[in-house]
Coordinates of C-alpha atoms in Angstrom, one line a residue:
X1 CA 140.6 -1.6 -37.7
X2 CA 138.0 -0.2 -39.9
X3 CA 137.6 -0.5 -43.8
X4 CA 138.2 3.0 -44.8
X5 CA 141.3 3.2 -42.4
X6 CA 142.2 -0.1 -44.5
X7 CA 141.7 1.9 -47.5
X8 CA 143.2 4.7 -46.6
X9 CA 146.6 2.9 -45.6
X10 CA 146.5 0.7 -48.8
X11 CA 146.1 4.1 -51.1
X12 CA 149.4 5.8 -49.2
X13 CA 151.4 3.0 -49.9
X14 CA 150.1 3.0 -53.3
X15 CA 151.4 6.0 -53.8
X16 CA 154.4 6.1 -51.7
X17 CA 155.3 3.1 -53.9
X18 CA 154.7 5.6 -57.8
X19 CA 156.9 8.1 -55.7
X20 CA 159.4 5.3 -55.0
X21 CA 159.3 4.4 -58.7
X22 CA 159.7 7.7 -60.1
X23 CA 162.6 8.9 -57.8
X24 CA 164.6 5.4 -58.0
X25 CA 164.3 5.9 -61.8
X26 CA 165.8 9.5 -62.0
X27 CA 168.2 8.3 -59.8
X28 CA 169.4 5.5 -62.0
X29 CA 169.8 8.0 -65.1
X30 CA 172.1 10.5 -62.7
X31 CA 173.8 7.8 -61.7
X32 CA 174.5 7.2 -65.5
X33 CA 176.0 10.6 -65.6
X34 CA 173.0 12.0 -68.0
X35 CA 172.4 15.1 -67.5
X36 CA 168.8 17.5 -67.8
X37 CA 169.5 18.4 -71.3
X38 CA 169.6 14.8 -72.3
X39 CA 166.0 13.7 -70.9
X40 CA 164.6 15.1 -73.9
X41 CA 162.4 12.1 -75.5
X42 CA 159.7 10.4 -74.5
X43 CA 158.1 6.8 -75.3
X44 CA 154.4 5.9 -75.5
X45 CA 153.6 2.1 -75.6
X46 CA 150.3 0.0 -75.6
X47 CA 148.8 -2.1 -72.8
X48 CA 145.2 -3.6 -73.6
X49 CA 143.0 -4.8 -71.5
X50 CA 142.8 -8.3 -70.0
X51 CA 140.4 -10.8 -71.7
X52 CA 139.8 -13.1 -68.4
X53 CA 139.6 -12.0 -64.9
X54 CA 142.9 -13.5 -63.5
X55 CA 144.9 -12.6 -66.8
X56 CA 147.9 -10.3 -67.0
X57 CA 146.9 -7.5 -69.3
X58 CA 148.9 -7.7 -72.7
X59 CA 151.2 -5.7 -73.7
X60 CA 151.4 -4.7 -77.9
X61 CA 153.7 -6.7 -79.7
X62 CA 156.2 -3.0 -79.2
X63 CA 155.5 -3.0 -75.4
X64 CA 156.4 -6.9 -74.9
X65 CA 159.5 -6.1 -76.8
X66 CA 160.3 -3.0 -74.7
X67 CA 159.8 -5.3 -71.6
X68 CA 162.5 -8.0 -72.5
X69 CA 164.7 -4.8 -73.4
X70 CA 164.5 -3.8 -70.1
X71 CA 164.5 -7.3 -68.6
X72 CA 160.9 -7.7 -67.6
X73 CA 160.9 -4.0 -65.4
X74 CA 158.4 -2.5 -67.3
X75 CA 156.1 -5.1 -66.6
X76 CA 157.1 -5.4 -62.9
X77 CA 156.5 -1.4 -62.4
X78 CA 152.9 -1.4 -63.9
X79 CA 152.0 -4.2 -61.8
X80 CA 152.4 -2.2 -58.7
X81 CA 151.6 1.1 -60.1
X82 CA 148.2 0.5 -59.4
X83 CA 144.6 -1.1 -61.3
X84 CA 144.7 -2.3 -64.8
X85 CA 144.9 0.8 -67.2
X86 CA 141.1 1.6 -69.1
X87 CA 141.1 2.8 -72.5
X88 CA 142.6 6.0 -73.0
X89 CA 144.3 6.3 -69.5
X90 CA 147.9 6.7 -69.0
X91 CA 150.8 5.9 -66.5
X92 CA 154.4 7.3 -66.3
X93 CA 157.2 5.4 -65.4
X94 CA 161.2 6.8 -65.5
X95 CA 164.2 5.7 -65.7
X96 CA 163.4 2.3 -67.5
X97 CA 165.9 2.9 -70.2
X98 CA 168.8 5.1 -71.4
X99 CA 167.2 6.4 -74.5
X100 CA 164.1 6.9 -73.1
X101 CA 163.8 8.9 -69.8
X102 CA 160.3 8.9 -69.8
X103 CA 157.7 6.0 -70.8
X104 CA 154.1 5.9 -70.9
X105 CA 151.7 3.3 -71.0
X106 CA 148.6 3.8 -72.4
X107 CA 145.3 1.6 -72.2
X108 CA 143.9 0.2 -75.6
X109 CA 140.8 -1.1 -74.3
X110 CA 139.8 -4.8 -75.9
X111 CA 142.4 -6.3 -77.9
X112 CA 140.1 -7.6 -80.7
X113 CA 138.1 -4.5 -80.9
X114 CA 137.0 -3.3 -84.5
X115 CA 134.0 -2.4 -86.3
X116 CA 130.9 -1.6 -83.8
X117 CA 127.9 -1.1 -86.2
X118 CA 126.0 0.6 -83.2
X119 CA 129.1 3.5 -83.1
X120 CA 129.6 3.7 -86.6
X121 CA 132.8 3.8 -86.2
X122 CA 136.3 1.4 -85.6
X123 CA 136.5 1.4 -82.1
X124 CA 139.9 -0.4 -82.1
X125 CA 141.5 3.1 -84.3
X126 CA 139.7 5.3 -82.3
X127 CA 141.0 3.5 -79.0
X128 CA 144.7 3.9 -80.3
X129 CA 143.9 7.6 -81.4
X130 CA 142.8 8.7 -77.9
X131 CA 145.3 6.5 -76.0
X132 CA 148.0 7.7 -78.2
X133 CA 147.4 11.4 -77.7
X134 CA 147.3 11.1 -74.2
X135 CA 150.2 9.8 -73.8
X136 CA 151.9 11.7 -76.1
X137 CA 150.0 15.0 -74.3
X138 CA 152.0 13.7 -71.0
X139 CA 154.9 13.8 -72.8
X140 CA 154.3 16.7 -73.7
X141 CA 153.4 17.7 -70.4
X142 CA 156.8 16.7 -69.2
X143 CA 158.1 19.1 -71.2
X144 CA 160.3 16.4 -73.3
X145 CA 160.9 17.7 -77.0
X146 CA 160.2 14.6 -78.8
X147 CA 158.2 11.3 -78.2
X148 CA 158.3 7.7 -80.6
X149 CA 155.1 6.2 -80.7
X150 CA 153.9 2.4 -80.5
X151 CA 151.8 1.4 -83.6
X152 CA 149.8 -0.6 -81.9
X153 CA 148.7 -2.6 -84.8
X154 CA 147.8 0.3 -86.5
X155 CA 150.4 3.1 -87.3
X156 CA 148.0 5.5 -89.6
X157 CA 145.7 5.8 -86.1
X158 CA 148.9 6.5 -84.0
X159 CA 150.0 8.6 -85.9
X160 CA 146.6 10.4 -85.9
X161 CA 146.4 10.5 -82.5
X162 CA 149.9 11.9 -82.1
X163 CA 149.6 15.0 -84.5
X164 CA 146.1 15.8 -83.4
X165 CA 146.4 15.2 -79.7
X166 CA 149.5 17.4 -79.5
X167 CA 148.0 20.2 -81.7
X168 CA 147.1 23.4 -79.7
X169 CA 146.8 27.1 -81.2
X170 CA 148.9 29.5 -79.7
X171 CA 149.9 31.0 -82.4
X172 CA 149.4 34.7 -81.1
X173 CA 150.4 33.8 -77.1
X174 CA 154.4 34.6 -76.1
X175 CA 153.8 31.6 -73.9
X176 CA 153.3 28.3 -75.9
X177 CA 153.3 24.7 -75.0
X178 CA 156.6 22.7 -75.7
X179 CA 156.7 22.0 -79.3
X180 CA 157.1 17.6 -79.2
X181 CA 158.3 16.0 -82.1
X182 CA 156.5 12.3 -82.8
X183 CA 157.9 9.6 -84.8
X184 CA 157.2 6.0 -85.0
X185 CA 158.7 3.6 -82.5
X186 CA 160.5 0.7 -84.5
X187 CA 160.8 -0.8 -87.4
X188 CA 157.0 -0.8 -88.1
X189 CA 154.7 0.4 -90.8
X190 CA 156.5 4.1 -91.5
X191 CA 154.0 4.1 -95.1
X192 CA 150.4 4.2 -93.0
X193 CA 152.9 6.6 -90.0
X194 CA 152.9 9.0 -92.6
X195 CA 150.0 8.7 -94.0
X196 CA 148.2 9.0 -90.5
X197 CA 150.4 12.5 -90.1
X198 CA 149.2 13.7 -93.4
X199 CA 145.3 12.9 -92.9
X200 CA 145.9 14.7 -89.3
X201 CA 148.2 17.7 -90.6
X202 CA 145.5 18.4 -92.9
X203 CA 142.6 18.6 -89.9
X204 CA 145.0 20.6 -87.9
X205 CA 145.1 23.5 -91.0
X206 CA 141.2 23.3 -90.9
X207 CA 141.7 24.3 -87.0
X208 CA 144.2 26.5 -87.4
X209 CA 142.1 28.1 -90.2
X210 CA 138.9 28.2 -88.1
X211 CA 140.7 29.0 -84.5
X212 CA 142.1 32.1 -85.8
X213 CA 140.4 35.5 -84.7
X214 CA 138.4 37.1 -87.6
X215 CA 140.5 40.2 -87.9
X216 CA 143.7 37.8 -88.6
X217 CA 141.5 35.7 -90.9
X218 CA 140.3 37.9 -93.0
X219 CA 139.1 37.0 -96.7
X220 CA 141.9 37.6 -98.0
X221 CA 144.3 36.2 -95.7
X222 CA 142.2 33.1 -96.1
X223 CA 143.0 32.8 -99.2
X224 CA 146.2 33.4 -99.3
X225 CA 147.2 31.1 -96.9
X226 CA 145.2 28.3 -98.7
X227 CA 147.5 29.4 -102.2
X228 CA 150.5 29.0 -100.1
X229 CA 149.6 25.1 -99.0
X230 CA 148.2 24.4 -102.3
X231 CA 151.1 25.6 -104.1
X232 CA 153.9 23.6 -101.7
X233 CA 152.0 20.7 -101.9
X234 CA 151.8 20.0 -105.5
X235 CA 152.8 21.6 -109.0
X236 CA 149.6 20.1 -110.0
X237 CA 147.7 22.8 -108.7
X238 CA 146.0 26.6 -109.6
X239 CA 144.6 29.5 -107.5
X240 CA 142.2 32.2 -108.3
X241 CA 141.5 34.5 -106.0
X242 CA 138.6 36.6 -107.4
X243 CA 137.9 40.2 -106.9
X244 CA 134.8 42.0 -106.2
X245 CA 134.3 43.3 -109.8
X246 CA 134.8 39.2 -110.9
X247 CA 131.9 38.5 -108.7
X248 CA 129.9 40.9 -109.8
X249 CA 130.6 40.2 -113.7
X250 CA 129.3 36.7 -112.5
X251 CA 126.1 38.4 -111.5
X252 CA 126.5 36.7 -107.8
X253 CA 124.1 38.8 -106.1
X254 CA 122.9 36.5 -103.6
X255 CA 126.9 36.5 -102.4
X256 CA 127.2 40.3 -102.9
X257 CA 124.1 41.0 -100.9
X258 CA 125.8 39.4 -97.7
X259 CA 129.7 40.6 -98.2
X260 CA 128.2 44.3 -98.5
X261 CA 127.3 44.5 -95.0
X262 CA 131.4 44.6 -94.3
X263 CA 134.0 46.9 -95.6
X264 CA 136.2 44.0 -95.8
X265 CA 136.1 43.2 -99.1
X266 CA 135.1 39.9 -100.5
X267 CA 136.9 36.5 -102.5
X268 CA 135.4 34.0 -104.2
X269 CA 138.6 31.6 -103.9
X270 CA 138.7 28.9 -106.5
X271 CA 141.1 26.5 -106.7
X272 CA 142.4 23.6 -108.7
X273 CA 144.0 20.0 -108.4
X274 CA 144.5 18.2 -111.4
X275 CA 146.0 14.8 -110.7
X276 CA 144.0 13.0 -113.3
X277 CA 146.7 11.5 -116.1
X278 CA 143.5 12.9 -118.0
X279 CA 143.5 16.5 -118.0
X280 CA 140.1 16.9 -119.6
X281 CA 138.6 14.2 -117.3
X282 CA 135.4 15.6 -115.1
X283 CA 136.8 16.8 -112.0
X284 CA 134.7 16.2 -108.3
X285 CA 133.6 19.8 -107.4
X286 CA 133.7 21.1 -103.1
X287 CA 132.1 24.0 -102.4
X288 CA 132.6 25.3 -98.5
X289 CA 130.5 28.3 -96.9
X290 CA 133.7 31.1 -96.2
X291 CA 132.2 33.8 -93.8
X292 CA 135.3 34.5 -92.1
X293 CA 132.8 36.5 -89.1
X294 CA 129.1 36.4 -88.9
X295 CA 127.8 38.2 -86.2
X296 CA 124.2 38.0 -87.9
X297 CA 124.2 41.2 -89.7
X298 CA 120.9 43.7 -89.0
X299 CA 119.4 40.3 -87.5
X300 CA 122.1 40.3 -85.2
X301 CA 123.2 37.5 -82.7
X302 CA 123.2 37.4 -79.0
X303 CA 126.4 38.5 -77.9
X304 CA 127.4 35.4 -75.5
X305 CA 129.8 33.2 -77.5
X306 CA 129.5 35.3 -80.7
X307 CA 133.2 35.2 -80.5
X308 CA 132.6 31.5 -82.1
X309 CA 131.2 32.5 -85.2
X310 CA 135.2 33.5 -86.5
X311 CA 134.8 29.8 -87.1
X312 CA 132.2 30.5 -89.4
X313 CA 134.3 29.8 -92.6
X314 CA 135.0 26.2 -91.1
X315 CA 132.9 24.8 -94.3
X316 CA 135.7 26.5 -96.4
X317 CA 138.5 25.5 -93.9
X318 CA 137.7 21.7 -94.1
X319 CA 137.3 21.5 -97.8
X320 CA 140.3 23.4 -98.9
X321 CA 142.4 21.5 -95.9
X322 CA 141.5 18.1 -97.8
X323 CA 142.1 19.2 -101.7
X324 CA 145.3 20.2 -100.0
X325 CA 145.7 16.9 -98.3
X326 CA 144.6 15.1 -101.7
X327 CA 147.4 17.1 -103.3
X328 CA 150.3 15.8 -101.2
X329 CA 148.7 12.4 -101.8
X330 CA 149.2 12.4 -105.5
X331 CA 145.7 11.4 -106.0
X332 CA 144.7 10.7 -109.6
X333 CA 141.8 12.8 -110.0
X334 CA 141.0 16.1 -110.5
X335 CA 139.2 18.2 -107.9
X336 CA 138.3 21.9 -108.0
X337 CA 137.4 23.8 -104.5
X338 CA 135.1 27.1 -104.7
X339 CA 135.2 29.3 -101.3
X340 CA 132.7 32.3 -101.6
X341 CA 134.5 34.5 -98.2
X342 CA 133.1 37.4 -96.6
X343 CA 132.0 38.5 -93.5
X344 CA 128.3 39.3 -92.1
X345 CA 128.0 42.6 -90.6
X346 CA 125.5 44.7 -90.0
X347 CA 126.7 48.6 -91.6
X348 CA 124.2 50.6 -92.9
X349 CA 124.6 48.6 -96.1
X350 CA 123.8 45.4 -95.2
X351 CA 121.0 43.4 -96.1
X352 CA 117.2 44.1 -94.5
X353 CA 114.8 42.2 -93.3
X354 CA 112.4 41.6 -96.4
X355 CA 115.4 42.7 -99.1
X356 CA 114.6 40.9 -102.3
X357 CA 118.2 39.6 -104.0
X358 CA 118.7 37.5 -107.2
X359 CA 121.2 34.9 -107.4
X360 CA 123.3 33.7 -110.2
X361 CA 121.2 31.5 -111.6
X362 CA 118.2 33.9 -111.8
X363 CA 116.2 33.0 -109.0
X364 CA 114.9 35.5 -106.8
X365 CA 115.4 35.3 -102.8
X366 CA 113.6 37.1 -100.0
X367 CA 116.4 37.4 -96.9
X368 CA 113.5 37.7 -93.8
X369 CA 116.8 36.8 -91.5
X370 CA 119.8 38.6 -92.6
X371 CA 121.5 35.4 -90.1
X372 CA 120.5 32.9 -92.5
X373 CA 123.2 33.9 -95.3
X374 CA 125.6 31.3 -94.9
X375 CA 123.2 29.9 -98.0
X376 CA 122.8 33.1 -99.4
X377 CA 126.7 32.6 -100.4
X378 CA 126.5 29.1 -101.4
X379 CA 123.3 29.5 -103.3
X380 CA 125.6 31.2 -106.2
X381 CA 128.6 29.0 -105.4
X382 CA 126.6 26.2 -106.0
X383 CA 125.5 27.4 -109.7
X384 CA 129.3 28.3 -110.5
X385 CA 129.8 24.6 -109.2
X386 CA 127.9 23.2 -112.0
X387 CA 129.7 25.0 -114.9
X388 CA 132.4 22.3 -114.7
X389 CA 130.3 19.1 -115.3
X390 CA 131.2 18.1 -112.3
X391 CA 131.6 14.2 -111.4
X392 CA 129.7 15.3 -108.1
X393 CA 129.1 18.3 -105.8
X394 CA 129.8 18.4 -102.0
X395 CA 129.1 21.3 -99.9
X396 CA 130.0 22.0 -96.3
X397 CA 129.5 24.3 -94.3
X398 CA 128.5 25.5 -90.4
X399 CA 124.7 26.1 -91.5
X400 CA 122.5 25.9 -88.6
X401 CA 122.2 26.1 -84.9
X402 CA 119.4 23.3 -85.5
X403 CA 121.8 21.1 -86.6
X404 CA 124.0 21.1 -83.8
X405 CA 120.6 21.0 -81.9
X406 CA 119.5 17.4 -83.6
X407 CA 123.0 15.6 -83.6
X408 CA 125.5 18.0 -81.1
X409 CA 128.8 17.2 -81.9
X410 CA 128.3 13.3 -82.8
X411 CA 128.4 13.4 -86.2
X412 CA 127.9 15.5 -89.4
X413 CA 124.6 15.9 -90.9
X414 CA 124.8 15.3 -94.6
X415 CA 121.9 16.2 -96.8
X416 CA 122.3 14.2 -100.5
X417 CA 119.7 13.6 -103.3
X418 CA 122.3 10.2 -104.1
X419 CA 122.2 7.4 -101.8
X420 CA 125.6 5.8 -103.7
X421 CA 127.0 9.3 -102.8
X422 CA 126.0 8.7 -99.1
X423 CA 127.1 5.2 -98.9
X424 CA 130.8 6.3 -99.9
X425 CA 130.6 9.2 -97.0
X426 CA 129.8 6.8 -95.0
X427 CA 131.9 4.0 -95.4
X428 CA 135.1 6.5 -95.1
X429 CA 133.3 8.0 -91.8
X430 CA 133.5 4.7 -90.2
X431 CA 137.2 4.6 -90.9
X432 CA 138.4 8.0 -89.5
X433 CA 136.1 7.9 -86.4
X434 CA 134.7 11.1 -87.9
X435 CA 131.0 10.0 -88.4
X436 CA 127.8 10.9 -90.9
X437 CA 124.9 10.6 -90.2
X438 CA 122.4 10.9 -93.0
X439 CA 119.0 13.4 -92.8
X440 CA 116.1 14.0 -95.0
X441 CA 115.2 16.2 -98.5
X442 CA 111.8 15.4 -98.2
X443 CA 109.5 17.5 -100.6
X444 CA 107.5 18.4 -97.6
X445 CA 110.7 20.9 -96.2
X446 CA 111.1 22.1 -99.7
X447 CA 107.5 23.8 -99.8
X448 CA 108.2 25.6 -96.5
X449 CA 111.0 27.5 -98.5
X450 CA 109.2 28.4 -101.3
X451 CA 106.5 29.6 -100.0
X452 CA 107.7 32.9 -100.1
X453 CA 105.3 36.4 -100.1
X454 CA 107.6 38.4 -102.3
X455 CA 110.1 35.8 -104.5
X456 CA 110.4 33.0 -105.8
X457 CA 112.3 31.1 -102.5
X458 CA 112.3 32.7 -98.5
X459 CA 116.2 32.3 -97.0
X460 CA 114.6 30.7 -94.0
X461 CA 111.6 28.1 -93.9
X462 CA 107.5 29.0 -92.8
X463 CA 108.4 27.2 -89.1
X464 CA 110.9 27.6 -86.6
X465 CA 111.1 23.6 -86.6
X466 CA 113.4 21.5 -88.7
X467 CA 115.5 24.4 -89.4
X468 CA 118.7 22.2 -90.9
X469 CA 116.0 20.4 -93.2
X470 CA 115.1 23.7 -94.4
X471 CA 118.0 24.9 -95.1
X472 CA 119.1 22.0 -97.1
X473 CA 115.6 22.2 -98.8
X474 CA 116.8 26.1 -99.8
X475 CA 120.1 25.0 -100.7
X476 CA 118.7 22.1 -103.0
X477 CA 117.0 24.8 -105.7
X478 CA 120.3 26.1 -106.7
X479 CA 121.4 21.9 -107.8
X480 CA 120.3 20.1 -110.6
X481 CA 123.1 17.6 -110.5
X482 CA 122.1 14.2 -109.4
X483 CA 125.3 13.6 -106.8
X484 CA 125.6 16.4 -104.6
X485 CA 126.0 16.4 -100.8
X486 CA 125.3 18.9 -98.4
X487 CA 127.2 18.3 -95.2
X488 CA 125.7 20.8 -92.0
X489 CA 129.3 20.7 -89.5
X490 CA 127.9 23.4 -87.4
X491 CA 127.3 20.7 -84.5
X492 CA 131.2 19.6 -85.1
X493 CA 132.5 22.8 -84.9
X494 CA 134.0 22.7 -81.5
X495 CA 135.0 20.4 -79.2
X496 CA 134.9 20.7 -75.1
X497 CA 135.5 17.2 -74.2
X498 CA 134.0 15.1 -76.6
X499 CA 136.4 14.1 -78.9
X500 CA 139.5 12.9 -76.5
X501 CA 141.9 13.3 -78.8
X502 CA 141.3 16.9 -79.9
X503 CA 141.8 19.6 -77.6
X504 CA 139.4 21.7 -76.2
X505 CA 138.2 24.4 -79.5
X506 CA 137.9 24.1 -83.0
X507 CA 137.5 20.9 -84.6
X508 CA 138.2 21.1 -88.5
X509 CA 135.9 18.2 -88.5
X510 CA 135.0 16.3 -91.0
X511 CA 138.2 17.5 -93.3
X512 CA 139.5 13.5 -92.5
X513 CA 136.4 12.0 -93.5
X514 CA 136.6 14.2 -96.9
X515 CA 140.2 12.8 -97.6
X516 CA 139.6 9.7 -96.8
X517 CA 136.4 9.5 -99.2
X518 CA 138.2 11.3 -102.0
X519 CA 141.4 8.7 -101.6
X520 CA 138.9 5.7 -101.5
X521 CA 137.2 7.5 -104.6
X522 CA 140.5 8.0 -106.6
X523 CA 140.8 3.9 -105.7
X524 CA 137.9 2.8 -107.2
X525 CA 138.5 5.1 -110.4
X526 CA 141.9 3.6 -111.3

């Protein structure tokens, strides 16, 4: 007999043996006398991967105790279900247990995995996030209405994985996914559960924010719904929702001469967190970059993908999301968020080629791309930023198309004048998973900006290379503070398949990075 009818007979029975599996489980639970409606819950446990050759692959301290529950079955099933699971690979089983119709294994990788200072990142938390949303995603799948979760080791990453794997907009379909409840499995660590389904709750508002069509997400809807989170999370909190006529009073011109391209009319959203004991104490300023559609105005963009650009505001999405998130955390500091939101268009009042605009702080611009005004709008944010005394200033905002061109969707670009500034960002990157990566303010991209024929600084830089450098370069001659960051998440925007855990569209990226750095800040404060 040949090899591949060899193979072929070993792979039937393989299979004939997951059927077997499957159908002696349901069996088992009719034969209990439970009907459909009770298979309603699901359970996702941890298997890593063997350290030796010959080894039996370990189960999580959770999955060994689910095994002697069910007197060694679990175990015996996975053995002939096929290969040892890899990372982030899952297998169903049914039938194991009365309470739980439904269990899936997923593959953790190495049990002894953590910091890899290649990555940047934890590899052991990002393991259990894209294992753990997997499996919950096949619960999900299944069509079960609620899943418990193994920890495995570490319950803020499960949970993570959980409430961002299981996230999908459908807000505006008739049709939508089954809605899966996910709770901890046990008696474990429910403090870092629910902190791990805050960090994550707040990312999914960022894509919720950012997935939603522009003529939902208006300005003023943006804002709005950004009140409405701000307010239930905290009675620490204050919203202003500026007018027109307050943004002209501020003599924002540089904003202005973008938002009058569109007859929607545009916010400058501010809001406030004071969690401070101190209410005078210098609060950490975030400014995010809120064009809620930018289709490029009279420089218009090609019309493949322009769909995208609703996302546009994502800079505002992420940074509101996380003073939200900060809110429900009770940090004790006080943080202030500024949104300049408007959209791009190109009317016959929109910004030329060559216009000359002034921003607040009296500098003259020449716009020669009327698709570079994503700093047009945080040029005069950025001077309103520094009329608190701010502690520091972080910006973000979907900037360039050369920054997704230089780091894709691996990691944020952050531009910063303070390397103790960057250091922080980083550290709490390599927690989340959600990485930095740091890029240069040389002097040398600065003169390419101001440079300028008729004003004193050119909204786009003498060369069509470096393009994010220049645009941080732009962005730097409206600061004067010594800690500011400027964080470029136009590569981070969306996700197709890179990021196993999130589903295939808008990322809200970095908004966990951004709690996670303000919750380490508030730590080192106290």
């Amino acid at each position: 007999m040949c090899f591949r009818n060899l193979h072929n007979i070993f792979r039937k029975s393989i299979v004939a043996g997951r059927v077997a599996v499957r159908r002696l489980g349901v069996r088992r639970l009719w034969d209990r006398g439970l009907s459909a409606a009770d298979m309603t819950k699901g359970l996702v446990l941890g298997v890593y991967s063997r350290d030796k050759e010959n080894e039996v692959p370990p189960f999580t301290s959770a999955g060994e105790n689910f095994n002697k529950l069910v007197d060694g079955k679990l175990r015996d099933v996975l053995n002939i279900s096929g290969p040892p699971l890899k990372a982030g690979k899952t297998r169903t089983f049914y039938g194991l247990h009365q309470d739980f119709p439904s269990v899936v294994v997923v593959g953790l990788g190495k049990r002894a995995a953590g910091v890899d200072e290649q990555e940047n990142w934890h590899e052991g938390k990002e393991n259990i996030r894209a294992a753990i949303a997997a499996g919950c995603r096949q619960v999900q799948d299944l069509e079960l209405s609620s899943v418990e979760v193994d920890s495995c080791g570490d319950a803020q990453a499960a949970a993570e994985g959980a409430i961002l794997g299981l996230y999908e907009y459908d807000d505006l379909k008739k049709r939508k996914k089954m809605g899966v409840s996910a709770k901890l499995y046990g008696s474990g660590d429910q403090e870092a559960w629910q902190k791990g389904v805050l960090f994550a709750s707040g990312q999914n508002l960022a894509r919720q924010l950012m997935e939603t069509p522009a003529n939902e997400m208006t300005p003023t809807r943006f804002a709005e719904i950004i009140e409405k989170n701000l307010r239930s999370a905290s009675s620490k909190t204050e919203v202003h929702i500026r007018p027109k006529c307050w943004i002209e009073e501020q003599e924002m011109g540089s904003f202005l001469s973008v938002a009058k391209g569109s007859d929607e009319p545009p916010v400058f959203l501010e809001i406030h967190y004071r969690g401070s004991p101190n209410a005078s104490e210098a609060p950490l300023v975030f400014v995010g970059k809120g064009i809620t559609f930018d289709s490029g105005g009279i420089s218009i963009k090609a019309s493949a993908n322009m769909d995208l650009m609703r996302a546009d505001m994502g800079g505002a999405a992420t940074i509101c999301s996380a003073i939200v998130s900060a809110a429900k955390l009770n940090l004790p500091i006080n943080i202030i968020g500024l949104a300049p939101l408007c959209e791009n268009m190109p009317s016959g009042k929109a910004n030329k080629p060559g216009d000359v605009v002034r921003a607040r702080n009296g500098k003259t611009i020449q716009v020669d791309n009327t698709d570079a005004e994503g700093r047009l709008i945080l040029a005069d944010a950025l001077c309103y930023a520094h009329t608190f005394n701010p502690k520091l200033i972080i910006n973000a905002a979907t900037l360039t198309g050369a920054m997704d061109v230089a780091l894709g969707s691996g990691a944020t670009g952050v531009f910063t004048n303070s390397s103790w500034l960057w250091n922080k960002l980083f550290e709490a990157s390599i927690e989340t998973g959600d990485r930095v990566w740091r890029m240069p303010l040389f002097e040398h991209y600065t003169r390419q900006v101001v440079d300028c024929q008729l004003a004193d600084i050119n909204n786009v830089g003498k060369y069509r290379s470096a393009g994010a450098c220049t645009a941080a370069a732009f962005l730097r001659e409206f600061v004067t503070h010594p800690k500011w960051a400027h964080l470029d998440i136009a590569g981070v925007m969306t996700n197709k398949d890179e990021v196993p855990y999130l589903r295939k569209g808008m990322t809200g990226r970095p908004t966990r990075t951004l709690i996670e750095f303000l919750l380490r800040f508030s730590q080192d404060e106290a």
